[in-house]
JSON list of C-alpha atoms in Angstrom, two decimals:
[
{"chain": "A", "resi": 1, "resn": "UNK", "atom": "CA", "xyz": [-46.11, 20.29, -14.34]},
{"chain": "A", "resi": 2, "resn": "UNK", "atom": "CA", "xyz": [-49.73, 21.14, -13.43]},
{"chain": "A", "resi": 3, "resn": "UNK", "atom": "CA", "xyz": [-49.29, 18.75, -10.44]},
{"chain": "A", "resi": 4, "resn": "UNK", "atom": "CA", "xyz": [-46.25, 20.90, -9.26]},
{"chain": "A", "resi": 5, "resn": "UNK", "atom": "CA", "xyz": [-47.54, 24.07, -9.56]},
{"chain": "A", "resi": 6, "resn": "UNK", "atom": "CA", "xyz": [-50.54, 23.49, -7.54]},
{"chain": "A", "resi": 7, "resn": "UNK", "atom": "CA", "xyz": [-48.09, 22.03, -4.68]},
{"chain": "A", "resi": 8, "resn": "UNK", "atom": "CA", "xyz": [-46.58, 24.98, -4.58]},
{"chain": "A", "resi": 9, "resn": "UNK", "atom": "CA", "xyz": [-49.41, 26.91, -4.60]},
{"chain": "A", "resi": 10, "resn": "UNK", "atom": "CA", "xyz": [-50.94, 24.64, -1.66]},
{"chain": "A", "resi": 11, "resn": "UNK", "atom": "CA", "xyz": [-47.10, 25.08, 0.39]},
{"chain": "A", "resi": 12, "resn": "UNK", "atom": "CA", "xyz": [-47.71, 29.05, -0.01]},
{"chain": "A", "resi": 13, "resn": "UNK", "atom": "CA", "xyz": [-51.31, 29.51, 1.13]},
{"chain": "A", "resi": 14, "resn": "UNK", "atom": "CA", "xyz": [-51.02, 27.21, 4.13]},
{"chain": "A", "resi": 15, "resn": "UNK", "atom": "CA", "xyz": [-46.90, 27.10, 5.06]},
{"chain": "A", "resi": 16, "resn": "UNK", "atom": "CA", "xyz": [-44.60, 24.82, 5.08]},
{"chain": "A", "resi": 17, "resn": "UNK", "atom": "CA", "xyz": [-45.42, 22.92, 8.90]},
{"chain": "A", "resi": 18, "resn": "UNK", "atom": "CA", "xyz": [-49.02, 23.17, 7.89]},
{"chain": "A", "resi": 19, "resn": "UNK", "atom": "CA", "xyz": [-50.64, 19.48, 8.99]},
{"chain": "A", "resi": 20, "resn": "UNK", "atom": "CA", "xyz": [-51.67, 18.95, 5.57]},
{"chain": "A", "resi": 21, "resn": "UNK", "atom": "CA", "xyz": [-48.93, 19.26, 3.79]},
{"chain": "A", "resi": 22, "resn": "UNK", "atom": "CA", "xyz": [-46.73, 17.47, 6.30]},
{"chain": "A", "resi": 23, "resn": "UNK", "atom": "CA", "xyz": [-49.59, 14.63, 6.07]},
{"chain": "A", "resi": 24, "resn": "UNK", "atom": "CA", "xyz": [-48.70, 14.32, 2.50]},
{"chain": "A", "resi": 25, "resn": "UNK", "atom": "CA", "xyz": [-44.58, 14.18, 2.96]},
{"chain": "A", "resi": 26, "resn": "UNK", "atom": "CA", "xyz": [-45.03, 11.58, 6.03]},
{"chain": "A", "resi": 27, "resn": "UNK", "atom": "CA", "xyz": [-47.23, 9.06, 4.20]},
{"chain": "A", "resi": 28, "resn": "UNK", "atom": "CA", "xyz": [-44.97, 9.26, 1.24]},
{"chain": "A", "resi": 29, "resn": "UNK", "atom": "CA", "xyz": [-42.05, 8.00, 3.91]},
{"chain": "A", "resi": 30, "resn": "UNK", "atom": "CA", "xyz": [-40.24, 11.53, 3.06]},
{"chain": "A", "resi": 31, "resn": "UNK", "atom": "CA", "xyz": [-40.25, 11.66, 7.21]},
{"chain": "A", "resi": 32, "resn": "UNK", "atom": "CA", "xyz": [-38.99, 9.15, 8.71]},
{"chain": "A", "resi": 33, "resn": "UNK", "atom": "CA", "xyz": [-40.76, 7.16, 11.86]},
{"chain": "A", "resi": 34, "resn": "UNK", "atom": "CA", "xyz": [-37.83, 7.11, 13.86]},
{"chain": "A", "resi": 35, "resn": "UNK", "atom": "CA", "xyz": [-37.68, 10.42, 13.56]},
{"chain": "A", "resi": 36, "resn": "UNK", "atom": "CA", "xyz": [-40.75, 11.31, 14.75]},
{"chain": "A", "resi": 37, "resn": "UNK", "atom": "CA", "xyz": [-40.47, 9.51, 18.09]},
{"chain": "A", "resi": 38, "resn": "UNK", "atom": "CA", "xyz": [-36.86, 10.66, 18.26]},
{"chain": "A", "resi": 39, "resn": "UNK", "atom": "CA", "xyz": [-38.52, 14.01, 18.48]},
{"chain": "A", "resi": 40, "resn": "UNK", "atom": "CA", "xyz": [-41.43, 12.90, 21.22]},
{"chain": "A", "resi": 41, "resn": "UNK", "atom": "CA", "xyz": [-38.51, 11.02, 23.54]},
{"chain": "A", "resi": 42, "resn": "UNK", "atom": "CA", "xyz": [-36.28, 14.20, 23.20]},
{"chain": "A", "resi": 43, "resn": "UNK", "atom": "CA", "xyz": [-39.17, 16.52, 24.31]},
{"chain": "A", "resi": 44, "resn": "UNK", "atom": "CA", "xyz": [-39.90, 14.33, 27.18]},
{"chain": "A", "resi": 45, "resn": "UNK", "atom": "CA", "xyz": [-36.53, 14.00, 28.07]},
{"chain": "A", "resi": 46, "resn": "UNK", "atom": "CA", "xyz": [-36.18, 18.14, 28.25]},
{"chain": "A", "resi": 47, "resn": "UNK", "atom": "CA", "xyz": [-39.38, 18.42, 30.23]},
{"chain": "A", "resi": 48, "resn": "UNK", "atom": "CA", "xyz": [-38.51, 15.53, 32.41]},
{"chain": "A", "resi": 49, "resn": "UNK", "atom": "CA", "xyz": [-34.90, 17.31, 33.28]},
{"chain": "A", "resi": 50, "resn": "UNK", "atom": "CA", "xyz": [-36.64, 20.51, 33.87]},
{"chain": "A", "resi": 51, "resn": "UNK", "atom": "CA", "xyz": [-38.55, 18.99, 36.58]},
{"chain": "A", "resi": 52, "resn": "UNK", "atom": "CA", "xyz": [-35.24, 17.12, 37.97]},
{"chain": "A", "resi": 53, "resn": "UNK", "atom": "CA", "xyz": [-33.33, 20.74, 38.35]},
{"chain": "A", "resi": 54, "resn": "UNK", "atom": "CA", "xyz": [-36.49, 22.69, 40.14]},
{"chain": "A", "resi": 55, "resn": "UNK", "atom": "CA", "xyz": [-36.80, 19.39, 42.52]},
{"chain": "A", "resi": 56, "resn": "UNK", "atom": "CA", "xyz": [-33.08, 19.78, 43.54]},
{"chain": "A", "resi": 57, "resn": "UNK", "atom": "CA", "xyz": [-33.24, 23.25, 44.27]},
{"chain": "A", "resi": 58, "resn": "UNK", "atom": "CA", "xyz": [-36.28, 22.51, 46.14]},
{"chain": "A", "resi": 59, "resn": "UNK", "atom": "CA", "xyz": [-34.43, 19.93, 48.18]},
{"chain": "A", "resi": 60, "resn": "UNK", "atom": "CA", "xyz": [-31.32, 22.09, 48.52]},
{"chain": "A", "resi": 61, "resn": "UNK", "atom": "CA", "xyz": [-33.02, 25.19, 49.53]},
{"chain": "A", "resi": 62, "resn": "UNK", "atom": "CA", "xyz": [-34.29, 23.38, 52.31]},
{"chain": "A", "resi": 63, "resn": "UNK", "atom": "CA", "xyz": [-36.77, 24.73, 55.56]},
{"chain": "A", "resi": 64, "resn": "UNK", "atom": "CA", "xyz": [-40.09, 23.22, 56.65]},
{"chain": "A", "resi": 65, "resn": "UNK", "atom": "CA", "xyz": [-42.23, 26.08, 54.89]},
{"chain": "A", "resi": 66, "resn": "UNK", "atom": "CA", "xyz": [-42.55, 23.67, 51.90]},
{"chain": "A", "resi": 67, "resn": "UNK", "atom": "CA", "xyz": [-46.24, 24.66, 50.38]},
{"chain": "A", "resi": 68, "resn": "UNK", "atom": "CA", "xyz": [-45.17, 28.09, 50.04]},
{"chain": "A", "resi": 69, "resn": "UNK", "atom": "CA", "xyz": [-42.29, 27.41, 47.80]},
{"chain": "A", "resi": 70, "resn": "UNK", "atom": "CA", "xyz": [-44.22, 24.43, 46.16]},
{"chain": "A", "resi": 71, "resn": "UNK", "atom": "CA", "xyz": [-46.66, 26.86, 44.88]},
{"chain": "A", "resi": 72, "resn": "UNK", "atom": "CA", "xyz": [-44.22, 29.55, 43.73]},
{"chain": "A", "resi": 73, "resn": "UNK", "atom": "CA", "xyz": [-42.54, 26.47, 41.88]},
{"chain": "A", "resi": 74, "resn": "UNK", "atom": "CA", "xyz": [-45.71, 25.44, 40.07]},
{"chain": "A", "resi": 75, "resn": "UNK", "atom": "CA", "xyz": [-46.47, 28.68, 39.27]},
{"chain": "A", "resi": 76, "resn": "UNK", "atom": "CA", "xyz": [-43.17, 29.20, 37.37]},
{"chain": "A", "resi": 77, "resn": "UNK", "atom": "CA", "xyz": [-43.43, 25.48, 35.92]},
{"chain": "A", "resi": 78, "resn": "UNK", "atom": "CA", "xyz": [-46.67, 26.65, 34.18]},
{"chain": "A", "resi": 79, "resn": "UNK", "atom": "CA", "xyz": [-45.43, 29.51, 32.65]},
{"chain": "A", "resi": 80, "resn": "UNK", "atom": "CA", "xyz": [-42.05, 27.68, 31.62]},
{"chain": "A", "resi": 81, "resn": "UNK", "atom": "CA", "xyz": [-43.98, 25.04, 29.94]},
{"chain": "A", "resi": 82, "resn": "UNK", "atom": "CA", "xyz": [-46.86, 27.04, 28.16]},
{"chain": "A", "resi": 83, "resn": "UNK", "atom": "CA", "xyz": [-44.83, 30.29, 26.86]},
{"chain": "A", "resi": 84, "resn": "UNK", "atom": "CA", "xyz": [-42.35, 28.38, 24.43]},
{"chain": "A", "resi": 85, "resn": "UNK", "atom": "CA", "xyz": [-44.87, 26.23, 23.26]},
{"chain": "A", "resi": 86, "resn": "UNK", "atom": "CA", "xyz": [-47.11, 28.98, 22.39]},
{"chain": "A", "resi": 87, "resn": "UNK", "atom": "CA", "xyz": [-44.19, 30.73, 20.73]},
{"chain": "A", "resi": 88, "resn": "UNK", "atom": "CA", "xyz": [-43.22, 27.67, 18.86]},
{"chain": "A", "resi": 89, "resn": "UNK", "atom": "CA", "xyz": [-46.63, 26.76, 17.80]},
{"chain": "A", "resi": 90, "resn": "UNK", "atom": "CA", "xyz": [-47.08, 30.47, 16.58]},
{"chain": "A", "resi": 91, "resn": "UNK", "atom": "CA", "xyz": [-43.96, 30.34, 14.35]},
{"chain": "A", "resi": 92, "resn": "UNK", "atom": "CA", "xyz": [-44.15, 27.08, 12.95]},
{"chain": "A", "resi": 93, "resn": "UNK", "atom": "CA", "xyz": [-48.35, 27.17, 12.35]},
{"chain": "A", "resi": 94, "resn": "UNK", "atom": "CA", "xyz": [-49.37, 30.71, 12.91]},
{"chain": "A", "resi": 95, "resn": "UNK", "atom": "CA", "xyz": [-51.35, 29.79, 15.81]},
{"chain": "A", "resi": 96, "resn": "UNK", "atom": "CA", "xyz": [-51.23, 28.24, 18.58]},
{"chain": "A", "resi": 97, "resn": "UNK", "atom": "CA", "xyz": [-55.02, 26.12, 18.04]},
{"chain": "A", "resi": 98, "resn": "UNK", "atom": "CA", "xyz": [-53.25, 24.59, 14.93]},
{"chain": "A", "resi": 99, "resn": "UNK", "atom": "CA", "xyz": [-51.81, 21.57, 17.05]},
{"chain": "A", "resi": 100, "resn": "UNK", "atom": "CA", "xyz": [-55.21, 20.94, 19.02]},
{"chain": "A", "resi": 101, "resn": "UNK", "atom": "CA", "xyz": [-56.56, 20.29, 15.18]},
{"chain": "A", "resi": 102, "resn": "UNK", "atom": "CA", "xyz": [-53.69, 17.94, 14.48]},
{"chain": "A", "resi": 103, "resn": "UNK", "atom": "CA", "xyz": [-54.10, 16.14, 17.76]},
{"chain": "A", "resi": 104, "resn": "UNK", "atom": "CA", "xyz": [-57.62, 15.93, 18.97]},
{"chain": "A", "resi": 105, "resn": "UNK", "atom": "CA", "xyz": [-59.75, 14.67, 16.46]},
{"chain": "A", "resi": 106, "resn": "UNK", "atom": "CA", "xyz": [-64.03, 14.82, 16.20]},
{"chain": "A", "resi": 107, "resn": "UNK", "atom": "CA", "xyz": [-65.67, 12.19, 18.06]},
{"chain": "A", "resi": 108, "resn": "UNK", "atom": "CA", "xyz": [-69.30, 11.73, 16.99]},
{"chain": "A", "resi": 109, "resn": "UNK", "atom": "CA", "xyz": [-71.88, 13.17, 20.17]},
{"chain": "A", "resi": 110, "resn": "UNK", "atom": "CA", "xyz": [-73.28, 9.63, 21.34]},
{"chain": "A", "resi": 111, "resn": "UNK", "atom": "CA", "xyz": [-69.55, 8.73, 22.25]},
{"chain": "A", "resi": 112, "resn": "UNK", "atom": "CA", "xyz": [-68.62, 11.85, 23.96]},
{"chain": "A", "resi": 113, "resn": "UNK", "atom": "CA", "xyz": [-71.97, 12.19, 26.35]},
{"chain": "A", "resi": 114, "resn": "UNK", "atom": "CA", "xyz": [-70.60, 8.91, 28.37]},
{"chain": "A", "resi": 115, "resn": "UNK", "atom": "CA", "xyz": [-66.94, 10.43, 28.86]},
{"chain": "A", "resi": 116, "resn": "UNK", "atom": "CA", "xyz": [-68.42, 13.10, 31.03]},
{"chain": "A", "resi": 117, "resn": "UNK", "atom": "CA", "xyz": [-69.76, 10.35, 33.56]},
{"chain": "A", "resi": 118, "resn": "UNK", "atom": "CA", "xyz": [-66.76, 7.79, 32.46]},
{"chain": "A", "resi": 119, "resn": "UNK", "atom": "CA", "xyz": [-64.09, 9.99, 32.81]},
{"chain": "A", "resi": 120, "resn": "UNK", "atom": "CA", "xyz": [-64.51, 11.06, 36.49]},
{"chain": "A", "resi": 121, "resn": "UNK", "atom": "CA", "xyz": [-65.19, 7.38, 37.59]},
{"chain": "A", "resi": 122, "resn": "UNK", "atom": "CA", "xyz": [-62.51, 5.92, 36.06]},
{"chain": "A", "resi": 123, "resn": "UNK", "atom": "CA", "xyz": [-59.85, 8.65, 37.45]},
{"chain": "A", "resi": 124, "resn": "UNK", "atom": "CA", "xyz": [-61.17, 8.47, 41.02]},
{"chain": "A", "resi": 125, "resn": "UNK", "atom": "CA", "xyz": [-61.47, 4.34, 40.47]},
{"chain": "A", "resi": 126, "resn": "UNK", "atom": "CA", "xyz": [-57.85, 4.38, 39.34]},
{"chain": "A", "resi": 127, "resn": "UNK", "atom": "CA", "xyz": [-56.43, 7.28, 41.80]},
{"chain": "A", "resi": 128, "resn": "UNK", "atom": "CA", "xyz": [-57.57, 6.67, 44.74]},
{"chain": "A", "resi": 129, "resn": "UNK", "atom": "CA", "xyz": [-56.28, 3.56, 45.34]},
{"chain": "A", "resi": 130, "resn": "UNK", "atom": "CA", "xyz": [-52.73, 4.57, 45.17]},
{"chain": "A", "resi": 131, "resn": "UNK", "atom": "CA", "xyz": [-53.32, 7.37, 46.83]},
{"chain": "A", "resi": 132, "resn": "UNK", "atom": "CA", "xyz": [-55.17, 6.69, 49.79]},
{"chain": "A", "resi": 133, "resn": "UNK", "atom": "CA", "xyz": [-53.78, 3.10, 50.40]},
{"chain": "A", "resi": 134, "resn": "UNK", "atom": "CA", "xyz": [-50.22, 3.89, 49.21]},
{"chain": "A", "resi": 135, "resn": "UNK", "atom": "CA", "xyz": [-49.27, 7.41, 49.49]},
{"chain": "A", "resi": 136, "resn": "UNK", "atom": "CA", "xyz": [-50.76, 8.98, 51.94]},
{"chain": "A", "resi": 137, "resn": "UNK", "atom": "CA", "xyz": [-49.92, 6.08, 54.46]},
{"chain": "A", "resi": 138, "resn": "UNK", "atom": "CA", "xyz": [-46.21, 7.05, 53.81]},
{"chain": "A", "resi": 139, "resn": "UNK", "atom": "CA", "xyz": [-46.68, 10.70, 53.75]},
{"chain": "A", "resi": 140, "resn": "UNK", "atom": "CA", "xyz": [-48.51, 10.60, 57.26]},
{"chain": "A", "resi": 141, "resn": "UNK", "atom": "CA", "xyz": [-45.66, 7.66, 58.72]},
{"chain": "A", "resi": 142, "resn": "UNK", "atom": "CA", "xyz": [-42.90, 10.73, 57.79]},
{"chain": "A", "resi": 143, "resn": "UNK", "atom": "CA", "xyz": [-45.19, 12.63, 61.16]},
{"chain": "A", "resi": 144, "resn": "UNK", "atom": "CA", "xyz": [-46.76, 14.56, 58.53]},
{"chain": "A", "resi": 145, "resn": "UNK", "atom": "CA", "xyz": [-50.56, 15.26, 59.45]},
{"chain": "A", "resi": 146, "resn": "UNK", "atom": "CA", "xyz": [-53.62, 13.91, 57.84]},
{"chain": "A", "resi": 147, "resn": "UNK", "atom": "CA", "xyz": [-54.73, 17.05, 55.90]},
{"chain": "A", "resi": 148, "resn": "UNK", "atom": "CA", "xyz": [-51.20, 18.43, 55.33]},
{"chain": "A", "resi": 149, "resn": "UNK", "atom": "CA", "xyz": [-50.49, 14.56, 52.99]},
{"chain": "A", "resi": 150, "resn": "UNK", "atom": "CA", "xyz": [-54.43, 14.35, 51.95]},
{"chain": "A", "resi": 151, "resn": "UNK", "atom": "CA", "xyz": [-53.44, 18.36, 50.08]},
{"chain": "A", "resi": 152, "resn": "UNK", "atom": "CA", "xyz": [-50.33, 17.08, 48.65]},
{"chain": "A", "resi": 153, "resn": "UNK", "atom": "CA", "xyz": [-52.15, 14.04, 47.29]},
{"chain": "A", "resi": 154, "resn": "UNK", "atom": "CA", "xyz": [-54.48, 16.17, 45.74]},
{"chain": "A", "resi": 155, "resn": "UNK", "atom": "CA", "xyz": [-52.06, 18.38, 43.81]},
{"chain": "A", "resi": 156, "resn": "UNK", "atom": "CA", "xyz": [-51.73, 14.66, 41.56]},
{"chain": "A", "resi": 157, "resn": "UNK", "atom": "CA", "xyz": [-48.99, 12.87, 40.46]},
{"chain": "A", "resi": 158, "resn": "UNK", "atom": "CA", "xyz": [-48.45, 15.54, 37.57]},
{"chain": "A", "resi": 159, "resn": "UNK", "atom": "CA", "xyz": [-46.28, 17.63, 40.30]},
{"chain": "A", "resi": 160, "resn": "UNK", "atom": "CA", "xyz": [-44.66, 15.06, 42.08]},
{"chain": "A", "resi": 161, "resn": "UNK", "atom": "CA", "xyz": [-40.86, 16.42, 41.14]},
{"chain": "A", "resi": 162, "resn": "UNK", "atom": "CA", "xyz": [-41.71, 19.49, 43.00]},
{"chain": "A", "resi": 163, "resn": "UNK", "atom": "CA", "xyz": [-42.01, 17.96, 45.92]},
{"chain": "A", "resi": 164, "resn": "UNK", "atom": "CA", "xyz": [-38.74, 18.43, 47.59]},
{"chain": "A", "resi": 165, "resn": "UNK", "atom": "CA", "xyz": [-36.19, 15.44, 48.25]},
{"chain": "A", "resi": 166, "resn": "UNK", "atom": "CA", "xyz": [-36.74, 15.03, 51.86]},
{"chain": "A", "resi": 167, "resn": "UNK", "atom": "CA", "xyz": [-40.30, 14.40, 51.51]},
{"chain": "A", "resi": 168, "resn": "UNK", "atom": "CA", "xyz": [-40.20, 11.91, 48.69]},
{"chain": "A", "resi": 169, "resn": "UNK", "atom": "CA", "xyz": [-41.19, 8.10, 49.44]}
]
């Protein structure tokens, strides 16, 4: 009885979502795996569909003034992908810094001093590559200029759905 009490007590001071009580519930096999990447595919899925509709209005709306509407695009992909997840992580956690907690663990300082020179290297060492002896080949073959497909390499393979239909390789 003790034992119960002092769950409930632990549900009410830090909610019901809160990462340590779902901790508890999910090593107990209460939540089920399949579940769990049910719930990753599904939000990949939405996000990945959400790309697929602003592309095709991209590619529908048409004209040669693509940059312009490219950056109006990303603009309202940011805020379409940042508001509801704010919104969601403030109702389920009561903050929005809850999830970076649950996430991103500590790693100890002699590991993380390396990733600042690591990090960059690798990136370029794996980017540039593709970019430079794939992409941009094919972007300036489709009488694009050098500068014009060297900028819409740089944006990154994050944005590549906005790039309208015409223009993909």
């Amino acid at each position: 009885m003790l034992i119960k009490e002092r769950v409930v007590r632990i549900e009410a001071a830090v909610g019901l979502n809160s990462s340590e009580r779902l901790t508890g519930i999910f090593i107990a096999g209460r939540i089920p795996t399949r579940r769990v990447w049910m719930m990753l595919a599904l939000r990949s899925a939405v996000a990945f569909g959400l790309l697929l509709s602003i592309a095709g209005a991209m590619a529908l709306a048409g004209g040669r003034n693509v940059f312009a509407a490219s950056a109006i695009a990303l603009v309202g992909a940011a805020i379409l992908a940042r508001v509801p997840g704010d919104l969601l992580a403030r109702a389920l956690w009561g903050g929005s810094n809850i999830t970076n907690a649950m996430l991103i663990q500590r790693l100890p300082p002699f590991a993380v001093y390396p990733l600042f020179a690591l990090m960059p290297l690798t990136q370029a060492l794996a980017e540039l590559p593709l970019y430079f002896g794939y992409v941009v080949p094919r972007l300036r073959a489709q009488s694009m200029d050098g500068h014009s497909a060297d900028r819409r390499c740089a944006v990154g393979s994050t944005h590549v759905p906005l790039v309208p239909a015409r223009l993909t390789l």
